[in-house]
PDB file of C-alpha atoms in Angstrom:
ATOM      1  CA  MET A  15     153.304  71.494 -93.820  1.00  0.00           C
ATOM      2  CA  LYS A  16     152.753  73.281 -90.690  1.00  0.00           C
ATOM      3  CA  THR A  17     151.474  71.217 -87.637  1.00  0.00           C
ATOM      4  CA  SER A  18     148.321  72.657 -85.999  1.00  0.00           C
ATOM      5  CA  LYS A  19     148.388  73.415 -82.227  1.00  0.00           C
ATOM      6  CA  ALA A  20     145.683  70.755 -81.670  1.00  0.00           C
ATOM      7  CA  GLN A  21     147.896  68.273 -83.513  1.00  0.00           C
ATOM      8  CA  GLN A  22     150.953  69.240 -81.489  1.00  0.00           C
ATOM      9  CA  GLU A  23     148.976  68.693 -78.329  1.00  0.00           C
ATOM     10  CA  LEU A  24     147.882  65.324 -79.427  1.00  0.00           C
ATOM     11  CA  THR A  25     151.413  64.391 -80.275  1.00  0.00           C
ATOM     12  CA  ARG A  26     152.682  65.550 -77.013  1.00  0.00           C
ATOM     13  CA  THR A  27     149.982  63.576 -75.124  1.00  0.00           C
ATOM     14  CA  GLN A  28     150.912  60.438 -77.149  1.00  0.00           C
ATOM     15  CA  ILE A  29     154.572  60.813 -76.172  1.00  0.00           C
ATOM     16  CA  VAL A  30     153.735  61.214 -72.515  1.00  0.00           C
ATOM     17  CA  ARG A  31     151.350  58.206 -72.464  1.00  0.00           C
ATOM     18  CA  ALA A  32     153.843  55.987 -74.248  1.00  0.00           C
ATOM     19  CA  ALA A  33     156.561  57.112 -71.798  1.00  0.00           C
ATOM     20  CA  VAL A  34     154.301  56.225 -68.802  1.00  0.00           C
ATOM     21  CA  ALA A  35     153.549  52.764 -70.072  1.00  0.00           C
ATOM     22  CA  LEU A  36     157.190  52.012 -71.029  1.00  0.00           C
ATOM     23  CA  MET A  37     158.831  53.290 -67.984  1.00  0.00           C
ATOM     24  CA  VAL A  38     156.290  51.508 -65.628  1.00  0.00           C
ATOM     25  CA  GLU A  39     156.969  48.231 -67.530  1.00  0.00           C
ATOM     26  CA  GLN A  40     160.725  48.405 -68.136  1.00  0.00           C
ATOM     27  CA  GLY A  41     162.062  50.975 -65.695  1.00  0.00           C
ATOM     28  CA  TYR A  42     163.259  54.552 -66.288  1.00  0.00           C
ATOM     29  CA  ASP A  43     166.951  53.651 -67.049  1.00  0.00           C
ATOM     30  CA  ALA A  44     166.103  50.900 -69.532  1.00  0.00           C
ATOM     31  CA  VAL A  45     163.875  53.156 -71.733  1.00  0.00           C
ATOM     32  CA  THR A  46     165.424  55.277 -74.306  1.00  0.00           C
ATOM     33  CA  MET A  47     163.963  58.325 -76.153  1.00  0.00           C
ATOM     34  CA  LYS A  48     164.030  56.276 -79.373  1.00  0.00           C
ATOM     35  CA  ASP A  49     161.815  53.577 -77.604  1.00  0.00           C
ATOM     36  CA  ILE A  50     159.310  56.192 -76.538  1.00  0.00           C
ATOM     37  CA  ALA A  51     159.199  57.910 -80.063  1.00  0.00           C
ATOM     38  CA  ARG A  52     158.503  54.471 -81.670  1.00  0.00           C
ATOM     39  CA  ALA A  53     155.788  53.500 -79.135  1.00  0.00           C
ATOM     40  CA  ALA A  54     154.257  56.975 -79.716  1.00  0.00           C
ATOM     41  CA  GLY A  55     154.322  56.420 -83.507  1.00  0.00           C
ATOM     42  CA  ILE A  56     156.492  59.291 -84.329  1.00  0.00           C
ATOM     43  CA  GLY A  57     159.958  59.671 -85.884  1.00  0.00           C
ATOM     44  CA  ASP A  58     163.105  59.287 -83.822  1.00  0.00           C
ATOM     45  CA  ALA A  59     164.024  62.909 -84.239  1.00  0.00           C
ATOM     46  CA  THR A  60     160.589  64.360 -83.798  1.00  0.00           C
ATOM     47  CA  ILE A  61     160.354  63.499 -80.127  1.00  0.00           C
ATOM     48  CA  TYR A  62     163.137  66.011 -79.338  1.00  0.00           C
ATOM     49  CA  LYS A  63     160.992  68.766 -80.825  1.00  0.00           C
ATOM     50  CA  TYR A  64     158.719  68.179 -77.765  1.00  0.00           C
ATOM     51  CA  PHE A  65     161.060  66.918 -75.025  1.00  0.00           C
ATOM     52  CA  ALA A  66     164.800  67.447 -75.061  1.00  0.00           C
ATOM     53  CA  THR A  67     165.557  64.922 -72.359  1.00  0.00           C
ATOM     54  CA  LYS A  68     163.774  62.112 -70.485  1.00  0.00           C
ATOM     55  CA  GLU A  69     163.803  64.339 -67.295  1.00  0.00           C
ATOM     56  CA  ARG A  70     161.961  67.011 -69.208  1.00  0.00           C
ATOM     57  CA  LEU A  71     159.429  64.279 -70.417  1.00  0.00           C
ATOM     58  CA  LEU A  72     158.799  63.500 -66.810  1.00  0.00           C
ATOM     59  CA  LEU A  73     157.895  67.143 -66.208  1.00  0.00           C
ATOM     60  CA  GLY A  74     155.779  67.019 -69.240  1.00  0.00           C
ATOM     61  CA  TYR A  75     153.648  64.346 -67.673  1.00  0.00           C
ATOM     62  CA  PHE A  76     152.830  66.759 -64.774  1.00  0.00           C
ATOM     63  CA  ASP A  77     152.201  69.512 -67.275  1.00  0.00           C
ATOM     64  CA  TRP A  78     149.631  67.421 -68.899  1.00  0.00           C
ATOM     65  CA  VAL A  79     148.061  66.428 -65.573  1.00  0.00           C
ATOM     66  CA  ALA A  80     147.841  70.047 -64.476  1.00  0.00           C
ATOM     67  CA  ALA A  81     146.088  71.045 -67.756  1.00  0.00           C
ATOM     68  CA  GLU A  82     143.633  68.144 -67.545  1.00  0.00           C
ATOM     69  CA  ALA A  83     142.926  68.869 -63.830  1.00  0.00           C
ATOM     70  CA  VAL A  84     142.030  72.436 -64.501  1.00  0.00           C
ATOM     71  CA  ARG A  85     139.980  71.522 -67.527  1.00  0.00           C
ATOM     72  CA  ALA A  86     138.114  69.005 -65.502  1.00  0.00           C
ATOM     73  CA  SER A  87     137.318  71.137 -62.642  1.00  0.00           C
ATOM     74  CA  ARG A  88     136.157  74.015 -64.718  1.00  0.00           C
ATOM     75  CA  HIS A  89     133.690  71.788 -66.449  1.00  0.00           C
ATOM     76  CA  ALA A  90     132.038  70.637 -63.346  1.00  0.00           C
ATOM     77  CA  PRO A  91     128.240  71.339 -63.432  1.00  0.00           C
ATOM     78  CA  GLY A  92     127.557  74.613 -61.674  1.00  0.00           C
ATOM     79  CA  PHE A  93     131.236  75.510 -61.197  1.00  0.00           C
ATOM     80  CA  ALA A  94     130.529  79.104 -61.926  1.00  0.00           C
ATOM     81  CA  ASP A  95     128.442  79.375 -58.674  1.00  0.00           C
ATOM     82  CA  TYR A  96     130.884  77.371 -56.502  1.00  0.00           C
ATOM     83  CA  PRO A  97     132.244  79.167 -53.360  1.00  0.00           C
ATOM     84  CA  LEU A  98     136.009  79.241 -52.908  1.00  0.00           C
ATOM     85  CA  GLN A  99     136.464  76.093 -50.857  1.00  0.00           C
ATOM     86  CA  ALA A 100     134.395  74.154 -53.230  1.00  0.00           C
ATOM     87  CA  ARG A 101     136.466  75.379 -56.212  1.00  0.00           C
ATOM     88  CA  LEU A 102     139.754  74.518 -54.538  1.00  0.00           C
ATOM     89  CA  GLN A 103     138.329  71.136 -53.420  1.00  0.00           C
ATOM     90  CA  ARG A 104     137.235  70.307 -56.925  1.00  0.00           C
ATOM     91  CA  LEU A 105     140.696  71.250 -58.478  1.00  0.00           C
ATOM     92  CA  THR A 106     142.560  69.138 -55.777  1.00  0.00           C
ATOM     93  CA  ASP A 107     140.192  66.250 -56.446  1.00  0.00           C
ATOM     94  CA  ALA A 108     140.627  66.516 -60.191  1.00  0.00           C
ATOM     95  CA  LEU A 109     144.423  66.545 -59.676  1.00  0.00           C
ATOM     96  CA  LEU A 110     144.341  63.316 -57.830  1.00  0.00           C
ATOM     97  CA  GLU A 111     141.821  61.670 -60.172  1.00  0.00           C
ATOM     98  CA  CYS A 112     144.260  62.292 -63.068  1.00  0.00           C
ATOM     99  CA  LEU A 113     147.179  60.851 -60.961  1.00  0.00           C
ATOM    100  CA  VAL A 114     145.482  57.660 -59.651  1.00  0.00           C
ATOM    101  CA  PRO A 115     145.726  55.527 -62.795  1.00  0.00           C
ATOM    102  CA  ASP A 116     149.448  56.296 -62.916  1.00  0.00           C
ATOM    103  CA  ARG A 117     150.434  55.952 -59.328  1.00  0.00           C
ATOM    104  CA  ALA A 118     153.379  53.696 -59.959  1.00  0.00           C
ATOM    105  CA  PHE A 119     154.756  56.105 -62.673  1.00  0.00           C
ATOM    106  CA  VAL A 120     154.170  59.094 -60.321  1.00  0.00           C
ATOM    107  CA  ASP A 121     156.138  57.463 -57.714  1.00  0.00           C
ATOM    108  CA  LEU A 122     158.877  56.672 -60.065  1.00  0.00           C
ATOM    109  CA  ALA A 123     158.985  60.186 -61.515  1.00  0.00           C
ATOM    110  CA  ARG A 124     159.049  61.668 -57.913  1.00  0.00           C
ATOM    111  CA  ARG A 125     162.194  59.515 -57.022  1.00  0.00           C
ATOM    112  CA  ILE A 126     163.946  60.579 -60.366  1.00  0.00           C
ATOM    113  CA  LEU A 127     163.113  64.294 -59.995  1.00  0.00           C
ATOM    114  CA  VAL A 128     164.294  64.263 -56.408  1.00  0.00           C
ATOM    115  CA  LYS A 129     167.784  63.534 -57.847  1.00  0.00           C
ATOM    116  CA  SER A 130     167.566  66.539 -60.109  1.00  0.00           C
ATOM    117  CA  PRO A 131     166.151  69.321 -57.852  1.00  0.00           C
ATOM    118  CA  LEU A 132     167.070  72.180 -60.209  1.00  0.00           C
ATOM    119  CA  LEU A 133     164.377  70.841 -62.573  1.00  0.00           C
ATOM    120  CA  MET A 134     161.713  71.407 -59.976  1.00  0.00           C
ATOM    121  CA  LEU A 135     162.722  74.995 -59.039  1.00  0.00           C
ATOM    122  CA  GLY A 136     161.049  78.198 -60.211  1.00  0.00           C
ATOM    123  CA  ASP A 137     157.647  79.342 -61.166  1.00  0.00           C
ATOM    124  CA  GLN A 138     158.530  78.874 -64.822  1.00  0.00           C
ATOM    125  CA  LEU A 139     157.435  75.161 -64.840  1.00  0.00           C
ATOM    126  CA  GLN A 140     154.351  74.855 -66.920  1.00  0.00           C
ATOM    127  CA  ALA A 141     152.449  72.764 -64.359  1.00  0.00           C
ATOM    128  CA  LYS A 142     152.935  75.374 -61.681  1.00  0.00           C
ATOM    129  CA  MET A 143     151.966  78.135 -63.909  1.00  0.00           C
ATOM    130  CA  VAL A 144     148.718  76.465 -65.072  1.00  0.00           C
ATOM    131  CA  LEU A 145     147.696  75.690 -61.505  1.00  0.00           C
ATOM    132  CA  LYS A 146     148.806  79.057 -60.151  1.00  0.00           C
ATOM    133  CA  GLU A 147     146.724  80.894 -62.859  1.00  0.00           C
ATOM    134  CA  ALA A 148     143.604  78.736 -61.991  1.00  0.00           C
ATOM    135  CA  VAL A 149     143.865  79.303 -58.322  1.00  0.00           C
ATOM    136  CA  GLN A 150     144.415  83.107 -58.766  1.00  0.00           C
ATOM    137  CA  GLN A 151     141.168  83.091 -60.858  1.00  0.00           C
ATOM    138  CA  ASP A 152     139.398  81.355 -57.966  1.00  0.00           C
ATOM    139  CA  LEU A 153     140.808  83.957 -55.476  1.00  0.00           C
ATOM    140  CA  GLN A 154     139.713  86.776 -57.646  1.00  0.00           C
ATOM    141  CA  HIS A 155     136.241  85.343 -57.961  1.00  0.00           C
ATOM    142  CA  ALA A 156     136.174  85.035 -54.026  1.00  0.00           C
ATOM    143  CA  VAL A 157     137.086  88.735 -53.898  1.00  0.00           C
ATOM    144  CA  ALA A 158     134.421  89.781 -56.362  1.00  0.00           C
ATOM    145  CA  THR A 159     131.722  87.805 -54.517  1.00  0.00           C
ATOM    146  CA  TRP A 160     132.753  89.166 -51.098  1.00  0.00           C
ATOM    147  CA  GLU A 161     134.040  85.862 -49.617  1.00  0.00           C
ATOM    148  CA  ILE A 162     137.483  87.373 -48.858  1.00  0.00           C
ATOM    149  CA  GLU A 163     138.866  90.785 -48.739  1.00  0.00           C
ATOM    150  CA  PRO A 164     140.962  92.270 -51.647  1.00  0.00           C
ATOM    151  CA  SER A 165     144.558  91.368 -51.277  1.00  0.00           C
ATOM    152  CA  ASP A 166     147.861  92.564 -52.845  1.00  0.00           C
ATOM    153  CA  PHE A 167     149.135  88.999 -52.454  1.00  0.00           C
ATOM    154  CA  LEU A 168     146.769  86.868 -54.520  1.00  0.00           C
ATOM    155  CA  GLY A 169     149.673  85.699 -56.747  1.00  0.00           C
ATOM    156  CA  LEU A 170     151.839  84.707 -53.677  1.00  0.00           C
ATOM    157  CA  LEU A 171     148.797  82.919 -52.131  1.00  0.00           C
ATOM    158  CA  SER A 172     147.948  81.052 -55.345  1.00  0.00           C
ATOM    159  CA  GLY A 173     151.724  79.924 -55.471  1.00  0.00           C
ATOM    160  CA  LEU A 174     151.479  78.636 -51.963  1.00  0.00           C
ATOM    161  CA  TYR A 175     148.381  76.744 -52.849  1.00  0.00           C
ATOM    162  CA  VAL A 176     150.379  74.983 -55.752  1.00  0.00           C
ATOM    163  CA  ASP A 177     153.135  74.058 -53.222  1.00  0.00           C
ATOM    164  CA  TYR A 178     150.320  72.661 -51.115  1.00  0.00           C
ATOM    165  CA  CYS A 179     149.076  70.508 -54.094  1.00  0.00           C
ATOM    166  CA  PHE A 180     152.575  68.930 -54.365  1.00  0.00           C
ATOM    167  CA  GLY A 181     152.482  68.194 -50.702  1.00  0.00           C
ATOM    168  CA  VAL A 182     149.106  66.478 -51.150  1.00  0.00           C
ATOM    169  CA  VAL A 183     150.560  64.351 -53.958  1.00  0.00           C
ATOM    170  CA  VAL A 184     153.298  63.176 -51.678  1.00  0.00           C
ATOM    171  CA  TYR A 185     150.977  62.515 -48.834  1.00  0.00           C
ATOM    172  CA  TRP A 186     148.901  60.407 -51.218  1.00  0.00           C
ATOM    173  CA  LEU A 187     151.823  58.366 -52.519  1.00  0.00           C
ATOM    174  CA  ASN A 188     152.482  57.351 -48.938  1.00  0.00           C
ATOM    175  CA  ASP A 189     148.905  56.670 -48.031  1.00  0.00           C
ATOM    176  CA  THR A 190     148.135  52.926 -47.426  1.00  0.00           C
ATOM    177  CA  SER A 191     144.550  53.466 -46.189  1.00  0.00           C
ATOM    178  CA  GLU A 192     141.757  51.952 -48.300  1.00  0.00           C
ATOM    179  CA  ASP A 193     140.665  54.010 -51.197  1.00  0.00           C
ATOM    180  CA  ALA A 194     143.155  56.660 -50.029  1.00  0.00           C
ATOM    181  CA  ALA A 195     140.613  57.631 -47.153  1.00  0.00           C
ATOM    182  CA  ASP A 196     143.382  59.328 -45.246  1.00  0.00           C
ATOM    183  CA  THR A 197     144.221  61.535 -48.164  1.00  0.00           C
ATOM    184  CA  VAL A 198     140.538  62.529 -48.633  1.00  0.00           C
ATOM    185  CA  ARG A 199     140.336  63.405 -45.007  1.00  0.00           C
ATOM    186  CA  PHE A 200     143.570  65.393 -44.991  1.00  0.00           C
ATOM    187  CA  VAL A 201     142.577  67.499 -48.067  1.00  0.00           C
ATOM    188  CA  ASP A 202     139.012  68.172 -46.487  1.00  0.00           C
ATOM    189  CA  GLN A 203     140.500  69.316 -43.254  1.00  0.00           C
ATOM    190  CA  THR A 204     143.480  71.311 -44.563  1.00  0.00           C
ATOM    191  CA  LEU A 205     141.375  73.134 -47.288  1.00  0.00           C
ATOM    192  CA  GLY A 206     138.874  74.099 -44.611  1.00  0.00           C
ATOM    193  CA  ILE A 207     141.659  75.602 -42.410  1.00  0.00           C
ATOM    194  CA  MET A 208     143.140  77.436 -45.506  1.00  0.00           C
ATOM    195  CA  VAL A 209     139.870  79.071 -46.576  1.00  0.00           C
ATOM    196  CA  ALA A 210     138.942  79.957 -42.962  1.00  0.00           C
ATOM    197  CA  ALA A 211     142.381  81.754 -42.761  1.00  0.00           C
ATOM    198  CA  LEU A 212     141.921  83.558 -46.067  1.00  0.00           C
ATOM    199  CA  LYS A 213     138.531  84.792 -44.866  1.00  0.00           C
ATOM    200  CA  SER A 214     140.022  86.116 -41.664  1.00  0.00           C
ATOM    201  CA  GLY A 215     142.598  87.989 -43.520  1.00  0.00           C
ATOM    202  CA  LEU A 216     145.479  86.224 -41.578  1.00  0.00           C
ATOM    203  CA  PRO A 217     147.686  85.552 -44.583  1.00  0.00           C
ATOM    204  CA  ASP A 218     147.648  89.204 -45.611  1.00  0.00           C
ATOM    205  CA  LYS A 219     148.490  90.171 -42.037  1.00  0.00           C
ATOM    206  CA  LEU A 220     151.327  87.594 -41.836  1.00  0.00           C
ATOM    207  CA  VAL A 221     152.796  88.805 -45.145  1.00  0.00           C
ATOM    208  CA  GLN A 222     152.532  92.529 -44.084  1.00  0.00           C
ATOM    209  CA  LEU A 223     154.273  91.586 -40.748  1.00  0.00           C
ATOM    210  CA  ALA A 224     157.078  89.851 -42.659  1.00  0.00           C
ATOM    211  CA  LEU A 225     157.500  92.853 -44.915  1.00  0.00           C
ATOM    212  CA  PHE A 226     157.522  95.252 -41.854  1.00  0.00           C
ATOM    213  CA  VAL A 227     160.284  93.106 -40.238  1.00  0.00           C
ATOM    214  CA  LEU A 228     162.219  93.117 -43.550  1.00  0.00           C
ATOM    215  CA  ARG A 229     162.026  96.864 -43.940  1.00  0.00           C
ATOM    216  CA  SER A 230     163.001  97.403 -40.220  1.00  0.00           C
ATOM    217  CA  GLN A 231     166.041  95.246 -40.671  1.00  0.00           C
ATOM    218  CA  LEU A 232     167.043  96.949 -43.986  1.00  0.00           C
ATOM    219  CA  ALA A 233     166.588 100.320 -42.239  1.00  0.00           C
ATOM    220  CA  ARG A 234     169.039  99.193 -39.535  1.00  0.00           C
ATOM    221  CA  VAL A 235     171.488  97.948 -42.177  1.00  0.00           C
ATOM    222  CA  MET A 236     171.173 101.192 -44.108  1.00  0.00           C
ATOM    223  CA  SER A 237     171.763 103.397 -40.979  1.00  0.00           C
ATOM    224  CA  SER A 238     174.914 101.486 -40.086  1.00  0.00           C
ATOM    225  CA  GLY A 239     178.278 103.181 -40.754  1.00  0.00           C
ATOM    226  CA  ALA A 240     179.446 100.393 -43.080  1.00  0.00           C
ATOM    227  CA  MET A 241     176.323 100.656 -45.364  1.00  0.00           C
ATOM    228  CA  ALA A 242     176.536 104.387 -45.315  1.00  0.00           C
ATOM    229  CA  GLY A 243     180.092 104.122 -46.678  1.00  0.00           C
ATOM    230  CA  VAL A 244     178.920 101.790 -49.482  1.00  0.00           C
ATOM    231  CA  MET A 245     176.020 104.087 -50.376  1.00  0.00           C
ATOM    232  CA  SER A 246     178.338 107.097 -50.526  1.00  0.00           C
ATOM    233  CA  MET A 247     180.628 105.143 -53.087  1.00  0.00           C
ATOM    234  CA  VAL A 248     177.490 104.271 -55.099  1.00  0.00           C
ATOM    235  CA  ALA A 249     175.934 107.790 -55.150  1.00  0.00           C
ATOM    236  CA  PRO A 250     178.351 109.457 -57.572  1.00  0.00           C
ATOM    237  CA  VAL A 251     177.710 106.696 -60.117  1.00  0.00           C
ATOM    238  CA  ARG A 252     174.093 107.552 -60.482  1.00  0.00           C
ATOM    239  CA  SER A 253     173.271 109.231 -63.713  1.00  0.00           C
ATOM    240  CA  PRO A 254     171.861 112.869 -63.850  1.00  0.00           C
ATOM    241  CA  ASP A 255     168.635 111.444 -65.381  1.00  0.00           C
ATOM    242  CA  ALA A 256     168.144 109.059 -62.530  1.00  0.00           C
ATOM    243  CA  GLN A 257     168.757 112.009 -59.986  1.00  0.00           C
ATOM    244  CA  ARG A 258     166.227 114.185 -61.799  1.00  0.00           C
ATOM    245  CA  ALA A 259     163.644 111.291 -61.816  1.00  0.00           C
ATOM    246  CA  ARG A 260     164.140 110.775 -58.120  1.00  0.00           C
ATOM    247  CA  ALA A 261     163.723 114.498 -57.434  1.00  0.00           C
ATOM    248  CA  ALA A 262     160.494 114.585 -59.481  1.00  0.00           C
ATOM    249  CA  ASN A 263     159.092 111.474 -57.682  1.00  0.00           C
ATOM    250  CA  ALA A 264     159.916 113.175 -54.405  1.00  0.00           C
ATOM    251  CA  GLN A 265     157.663 116.182 -55.176  1.00  0.00           C
ATOM    252  CA  GLN A 266     154.684 113.995 -56.059  1.00  0.00           C
ATOM    253  CA  PRO A 267     151.877 114.169 -53.436  1.00  0.00           C
ATOM    254  CA  ALA A 268     151.381 111.035 -51.349  1.00  0.00           C
ATOM    255  CA  ALA A 269     148.766 108.588 -52.657  1.00  0.00           C
ATOM    256  CA  PRO A 270     145.501 108.530 -50.493  1.00  0.00           C
ATOM    257  CA  ARG A 271     145.215 105.637 -48.158  1.00  0.00           C
ATOM    258  CA  ALA A 272     142.860 102.738 -49.441  1.00  0.00           C
ATOM    259  CA  ARG A 273     139.506 102.812 -47.927  1.00  0.00           C
ATOM    260  CA  LYS A 274     138.057  99.584 -46.507  1.00  0.00           C
ATOM    261  CA  ARG A 275     135.426  98.086 -48.734  1.00  0.00           C
ATOM    262  CA  VAL A 276     131.765  98.354 -47.650  1.00  0.00           C
ATOM    263  CA  LYS A 277     129.604  95.593 -48.894  1.00  0.00           C
ATOM    264  CA  PRO A 278     126.562  97.117 -50.568  1.00  0.00           C
ATOM    265  CA  ALA A 279     123.186  96.481 -48.907  1.00  0.00           C
ATOM    266  CA  SER A 280     120.954  94.019 -50.521  1.00  0.00           C
ATOM    267  CA  ARG A 281     117.700  95.203 -52.084  1.00  0.00           C
ATOM    268  CA  GLY A 282     115.664  93.461 -49.339  1.00  0.00           C
ATOM    269  CA  ASP A 283     117.264  95.618 -46.626  1.00  0.00           C
ATOM    270  CA  SER A 284     114.770  98.010 -44.842  1.00  0.00           C
ATOM    271  CA  ARG A 285     115.592 101.316 -43.210  1.00  0.00           C
ATOM    272  CA  GLY A 286     113.800 102.630 -40.092  1.00  0.00           C
TER     273      GLY A 286
END
């Protein structure tokens, strides 16, 4: 009998919650996958259909947290009318709210994952993908409501915000103030700065500057004698189809320059 997606998600959550409880109580090394499976009420082999290793199970916890945080933030009353800073604030708060009950486990997981840095690399991690998609939607909403200018780098900017979230978690783990007051203050201040920078267009300008510098350096390398020699060796390898395609592209007229958006006047505006 095929298991429904809802049942699979329920089983995955049961596994994660069982792992959290056991690892906090007994320690990471003392707990086996079989122990976790039995605590979750599933077969010893079934757990491997969801998580291949204990390290992957740690990442599964953060996948669960990311999904819960996005869901909670989106269900906040009046969320559809939230401006950008309020949207990012709600998502960051929801993330921390999910982590607070499991602080001991989060600290344990961080120390284990630091020893396996390859597991944390790449945008393919589910938690990163879920958060990045949510933030990109928030940035697109901000563009649509004229809070920020359109950008070719919304994906990059949303990825940077996800990295910022991981930084907030580390800050929170080291926060000894009462009720994590320092973390609350840190998030308020840094989000305000981030949104102000987005509204000013500064991130776009910095990315464009970086690309300009990169192109300039590449042009210098391409113009050097050594690079010219390499390119002359590569050129004969190009297929006739590729050469014809390049020639056809060269004959295409240049695309018109993008025009700056002009915000439409409100109905209440009067003309003299």
